[in-house]
mmCIF file with all atom_site columns, C-alpha atoms in Angstrom:
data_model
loop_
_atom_site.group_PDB
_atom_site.id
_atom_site.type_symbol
_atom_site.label_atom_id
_atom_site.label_alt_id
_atom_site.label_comp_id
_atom_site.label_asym_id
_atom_site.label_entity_id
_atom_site.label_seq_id
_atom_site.pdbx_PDB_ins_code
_atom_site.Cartn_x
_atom_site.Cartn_y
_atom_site.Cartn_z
_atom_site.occupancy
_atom_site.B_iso_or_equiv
_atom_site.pdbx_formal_charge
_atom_site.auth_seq_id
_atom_site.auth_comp_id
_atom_site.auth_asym_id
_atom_site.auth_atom_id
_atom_site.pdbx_PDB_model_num
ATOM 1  C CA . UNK C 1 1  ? 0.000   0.000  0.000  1.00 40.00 ? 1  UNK C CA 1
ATOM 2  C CA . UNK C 1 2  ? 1.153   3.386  -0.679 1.00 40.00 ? 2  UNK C CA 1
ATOM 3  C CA . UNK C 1 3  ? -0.438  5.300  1.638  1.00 40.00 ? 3  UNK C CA 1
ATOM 4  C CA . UNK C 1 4  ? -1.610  5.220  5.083  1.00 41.00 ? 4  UNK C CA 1
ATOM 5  C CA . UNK C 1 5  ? -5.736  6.426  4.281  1.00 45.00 ? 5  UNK C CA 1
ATOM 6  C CA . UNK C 1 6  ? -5.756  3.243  2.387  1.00 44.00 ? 6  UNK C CA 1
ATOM 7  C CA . UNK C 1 7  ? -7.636  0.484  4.093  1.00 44.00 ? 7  UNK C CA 1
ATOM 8  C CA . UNK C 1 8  ? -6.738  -3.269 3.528  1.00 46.00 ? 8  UNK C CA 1
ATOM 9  C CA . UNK C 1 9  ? -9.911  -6.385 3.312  1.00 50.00 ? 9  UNK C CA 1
ATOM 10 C CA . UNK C 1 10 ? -9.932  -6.700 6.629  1.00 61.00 ? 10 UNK C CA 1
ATOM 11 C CA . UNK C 1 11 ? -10.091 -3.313 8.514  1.00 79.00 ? 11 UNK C CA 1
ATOM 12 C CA . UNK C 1 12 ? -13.602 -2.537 10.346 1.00 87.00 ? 12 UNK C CA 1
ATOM 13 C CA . UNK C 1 13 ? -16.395 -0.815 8.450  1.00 94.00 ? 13 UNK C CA 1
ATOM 14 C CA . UNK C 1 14 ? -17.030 2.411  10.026 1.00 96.00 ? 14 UNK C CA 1
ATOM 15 C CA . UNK C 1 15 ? -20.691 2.593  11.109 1.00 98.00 ? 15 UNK C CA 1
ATOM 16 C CA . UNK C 1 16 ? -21.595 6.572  12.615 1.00 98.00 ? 16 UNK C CA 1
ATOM 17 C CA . UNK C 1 17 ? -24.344 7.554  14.380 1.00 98.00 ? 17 UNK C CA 1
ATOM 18 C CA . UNK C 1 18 ? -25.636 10.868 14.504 1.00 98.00 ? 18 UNK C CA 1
ATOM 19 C CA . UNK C 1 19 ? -27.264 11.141 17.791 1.00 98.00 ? 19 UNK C CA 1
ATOM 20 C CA . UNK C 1 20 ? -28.490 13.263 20.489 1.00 97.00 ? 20 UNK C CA 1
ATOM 21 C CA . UNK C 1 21 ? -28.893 13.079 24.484 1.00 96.00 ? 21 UNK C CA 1
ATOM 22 C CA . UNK C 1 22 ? -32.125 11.229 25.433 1.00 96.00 ? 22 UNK C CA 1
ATOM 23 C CA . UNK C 1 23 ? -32.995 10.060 21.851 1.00 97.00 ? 23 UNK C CA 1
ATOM 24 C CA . UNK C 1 24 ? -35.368 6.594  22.816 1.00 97.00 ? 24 UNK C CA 1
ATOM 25 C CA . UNK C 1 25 ? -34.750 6.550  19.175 1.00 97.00 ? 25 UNK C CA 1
ATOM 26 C CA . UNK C 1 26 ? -30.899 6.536  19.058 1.00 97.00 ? 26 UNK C CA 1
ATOM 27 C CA . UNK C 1 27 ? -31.040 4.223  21.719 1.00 97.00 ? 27 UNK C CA 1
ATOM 28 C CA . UNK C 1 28 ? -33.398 1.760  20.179 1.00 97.00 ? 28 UNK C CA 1
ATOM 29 C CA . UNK C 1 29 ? -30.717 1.877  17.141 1.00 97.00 ? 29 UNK C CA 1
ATOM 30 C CA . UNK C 1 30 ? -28.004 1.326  18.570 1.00 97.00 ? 30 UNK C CA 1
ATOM 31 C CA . UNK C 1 31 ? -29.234 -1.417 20.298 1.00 97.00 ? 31 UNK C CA 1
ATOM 32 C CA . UNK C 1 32 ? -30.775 -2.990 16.902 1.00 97.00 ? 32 UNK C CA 1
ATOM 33 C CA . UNK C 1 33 ? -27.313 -2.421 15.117 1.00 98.00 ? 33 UNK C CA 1
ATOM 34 C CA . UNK C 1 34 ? -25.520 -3.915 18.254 1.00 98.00 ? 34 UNK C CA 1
ATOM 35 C CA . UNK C 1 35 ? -25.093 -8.045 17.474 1.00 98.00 ? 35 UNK C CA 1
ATOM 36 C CA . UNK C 1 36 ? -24.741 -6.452 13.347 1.00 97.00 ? 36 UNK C CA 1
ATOM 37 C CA . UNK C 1 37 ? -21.916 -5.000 14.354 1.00 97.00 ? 37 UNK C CA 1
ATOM 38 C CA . UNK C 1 38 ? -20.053 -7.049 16.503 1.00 97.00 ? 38 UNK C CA 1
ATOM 39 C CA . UNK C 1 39 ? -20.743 -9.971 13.959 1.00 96.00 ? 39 UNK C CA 1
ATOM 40 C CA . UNK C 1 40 ? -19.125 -8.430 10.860 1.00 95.00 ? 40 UNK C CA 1
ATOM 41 C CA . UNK C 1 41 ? -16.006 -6.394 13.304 1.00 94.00 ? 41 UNK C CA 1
ATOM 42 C CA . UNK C 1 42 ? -18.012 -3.164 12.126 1.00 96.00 ? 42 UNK C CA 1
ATOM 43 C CA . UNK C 1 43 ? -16.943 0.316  14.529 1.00 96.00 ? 43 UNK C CA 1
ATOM 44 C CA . UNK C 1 44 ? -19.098 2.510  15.895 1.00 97.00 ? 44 UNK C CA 1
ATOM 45 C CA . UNK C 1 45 ? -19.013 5.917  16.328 1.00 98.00 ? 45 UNK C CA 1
ATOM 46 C CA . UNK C 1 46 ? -21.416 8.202  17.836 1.00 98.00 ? 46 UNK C CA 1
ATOM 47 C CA . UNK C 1 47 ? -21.748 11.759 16.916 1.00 98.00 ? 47 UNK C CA 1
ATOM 48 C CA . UNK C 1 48 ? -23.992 13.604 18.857 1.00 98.00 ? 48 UNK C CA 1
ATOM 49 C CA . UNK C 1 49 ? -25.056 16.550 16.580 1.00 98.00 ? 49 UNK C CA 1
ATOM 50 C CA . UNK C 1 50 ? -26.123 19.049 19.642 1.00 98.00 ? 50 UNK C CA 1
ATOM 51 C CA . UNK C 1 51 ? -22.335 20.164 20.048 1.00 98.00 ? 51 UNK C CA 1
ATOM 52 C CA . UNK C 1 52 ? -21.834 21.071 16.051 1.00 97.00 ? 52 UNK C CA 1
ATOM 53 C CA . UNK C 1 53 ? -24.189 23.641 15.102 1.00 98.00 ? 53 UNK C CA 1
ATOM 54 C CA . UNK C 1 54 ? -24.022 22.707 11.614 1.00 97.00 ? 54 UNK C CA 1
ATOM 55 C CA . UNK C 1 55 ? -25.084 18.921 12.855 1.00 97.00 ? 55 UNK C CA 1
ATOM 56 C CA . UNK C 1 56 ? -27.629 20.303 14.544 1.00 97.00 ? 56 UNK C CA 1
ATOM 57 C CA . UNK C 1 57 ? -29.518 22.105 11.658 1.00 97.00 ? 57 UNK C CA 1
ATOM 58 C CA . UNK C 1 58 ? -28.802 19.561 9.516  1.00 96.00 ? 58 UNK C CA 1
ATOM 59 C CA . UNK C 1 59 ? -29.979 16.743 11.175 1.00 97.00 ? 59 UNK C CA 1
ATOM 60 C CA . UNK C 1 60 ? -31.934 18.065 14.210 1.00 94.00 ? 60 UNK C CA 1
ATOM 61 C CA . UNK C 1 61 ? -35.446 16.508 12.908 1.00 93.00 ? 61 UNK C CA 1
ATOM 62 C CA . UNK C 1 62 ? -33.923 13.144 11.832 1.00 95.00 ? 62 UNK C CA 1
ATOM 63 C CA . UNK C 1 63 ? -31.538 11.395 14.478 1.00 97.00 ? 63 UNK C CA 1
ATOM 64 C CA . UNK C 1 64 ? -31.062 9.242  14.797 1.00 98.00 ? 64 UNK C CA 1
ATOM 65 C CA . UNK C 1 65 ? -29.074 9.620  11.183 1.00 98.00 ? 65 UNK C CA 1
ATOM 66 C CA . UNK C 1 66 ? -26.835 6.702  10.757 1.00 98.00 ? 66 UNK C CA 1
ATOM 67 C CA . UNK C 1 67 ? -23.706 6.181  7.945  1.00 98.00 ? 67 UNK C CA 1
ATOM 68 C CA . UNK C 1 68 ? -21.935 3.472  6.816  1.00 97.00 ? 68 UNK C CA 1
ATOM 69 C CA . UNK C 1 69 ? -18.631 4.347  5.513  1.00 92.00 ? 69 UNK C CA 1
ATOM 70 C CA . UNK C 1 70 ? -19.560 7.692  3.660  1.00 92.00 ? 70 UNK C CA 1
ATOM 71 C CA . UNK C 1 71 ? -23.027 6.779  2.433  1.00 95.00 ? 71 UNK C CA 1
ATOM 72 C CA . UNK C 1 72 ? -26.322 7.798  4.474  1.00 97.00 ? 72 UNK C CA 1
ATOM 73 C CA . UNK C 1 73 ? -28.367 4.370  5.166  1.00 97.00 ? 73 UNK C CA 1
ATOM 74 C CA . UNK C 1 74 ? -30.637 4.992  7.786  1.00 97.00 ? 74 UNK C CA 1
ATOM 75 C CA . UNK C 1 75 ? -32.726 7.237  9.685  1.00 96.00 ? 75 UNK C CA 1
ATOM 76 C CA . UNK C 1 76 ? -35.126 7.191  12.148 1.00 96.00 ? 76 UNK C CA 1
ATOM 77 C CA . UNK C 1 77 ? -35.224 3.609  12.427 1.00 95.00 ? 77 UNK C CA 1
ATOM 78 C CA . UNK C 1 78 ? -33.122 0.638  11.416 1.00 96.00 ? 78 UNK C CA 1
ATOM 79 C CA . UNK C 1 79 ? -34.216 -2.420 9.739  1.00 97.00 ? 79 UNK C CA 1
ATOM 80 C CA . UNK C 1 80 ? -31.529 -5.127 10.911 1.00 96.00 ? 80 UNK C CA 1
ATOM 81 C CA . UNK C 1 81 ? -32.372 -6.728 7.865  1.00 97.00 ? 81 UNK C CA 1
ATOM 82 C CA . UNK C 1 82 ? -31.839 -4.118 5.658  1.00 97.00 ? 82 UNK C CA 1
ATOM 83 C CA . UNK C 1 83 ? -28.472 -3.460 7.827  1.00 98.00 ? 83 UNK C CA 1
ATOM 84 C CA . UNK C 1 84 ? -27.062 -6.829 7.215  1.00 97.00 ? 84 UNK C CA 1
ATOM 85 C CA . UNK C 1 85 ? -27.043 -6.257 3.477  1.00 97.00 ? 85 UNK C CA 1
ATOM 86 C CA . UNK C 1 86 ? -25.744 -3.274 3.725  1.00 97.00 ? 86 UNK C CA 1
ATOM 87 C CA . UNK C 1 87 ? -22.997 -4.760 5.934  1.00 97.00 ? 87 UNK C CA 1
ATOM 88 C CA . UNK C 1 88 ? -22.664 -7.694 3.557  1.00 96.00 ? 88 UNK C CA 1
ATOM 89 C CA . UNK C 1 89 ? -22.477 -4.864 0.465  1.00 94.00 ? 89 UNK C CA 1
ATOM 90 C CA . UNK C 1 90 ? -20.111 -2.941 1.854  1.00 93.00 ? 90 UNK C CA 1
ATOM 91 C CA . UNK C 1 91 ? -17.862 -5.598 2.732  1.00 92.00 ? 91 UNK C CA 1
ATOM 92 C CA . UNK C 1 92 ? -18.202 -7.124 -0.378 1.00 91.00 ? 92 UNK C CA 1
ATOM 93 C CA . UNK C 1 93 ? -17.067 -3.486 -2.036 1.00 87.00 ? 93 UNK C CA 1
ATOM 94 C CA . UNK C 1 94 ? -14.142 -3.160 0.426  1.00 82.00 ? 94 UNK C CA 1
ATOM 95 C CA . UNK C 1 95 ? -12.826 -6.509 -0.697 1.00 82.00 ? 95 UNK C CA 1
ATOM 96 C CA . UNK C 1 96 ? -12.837 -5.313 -4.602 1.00 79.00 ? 96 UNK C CA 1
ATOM 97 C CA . UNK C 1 97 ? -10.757 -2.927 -3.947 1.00 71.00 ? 97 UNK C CA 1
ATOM 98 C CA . UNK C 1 98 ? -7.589  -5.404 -3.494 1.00 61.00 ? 98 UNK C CA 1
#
């Protein structure tokens, strides 16, 4: 590899969730994506959009707003079966790449 930003096959997908304090919502989410994520090695990180004004304004109706890699695949709610193929799809993409 010739550069450090590149990822190899087997580094995590990046899951982030763009949340808010006391969102049942958020919560319910996380704990849908929860066994998802620990199955395929997936990361989570939590954003909560109340300390980034721009966050906020953008996403202040919608959290919870949840990203896989760079691409917007849920809000409001999350189908886990929906999330599995988008795990499955994204991991299929990462491995194309090498």
């Amino acid at each position: 590899m010739n550069s450090q930003d590149e990822k190899s096959p087997t580094d995590p997908l990046e899951v982030t969730l763009y949340t808010r304090p006391g969102c049942h919502l958020c919560d319910e989410a996380k704990l849908q994506m929860a066994p998802l994520l620990a199955e395929f090695g997936a990361r989570l990180r939590e954003v909560n959009i109340d300390a980034d004004p721009e966050l906020r304004e953008l996403y202040s109706l919608d959290v919870p707003v949840i990203f896989l890699a760079d691409r917007k695949i849920a809000k409001h709610r999350v189908d886990p079966a929906q999330f599995r193929r988008q795990l499955v799809e994204a991991r299929r993409r990462s491995a194309q790449r090498y």
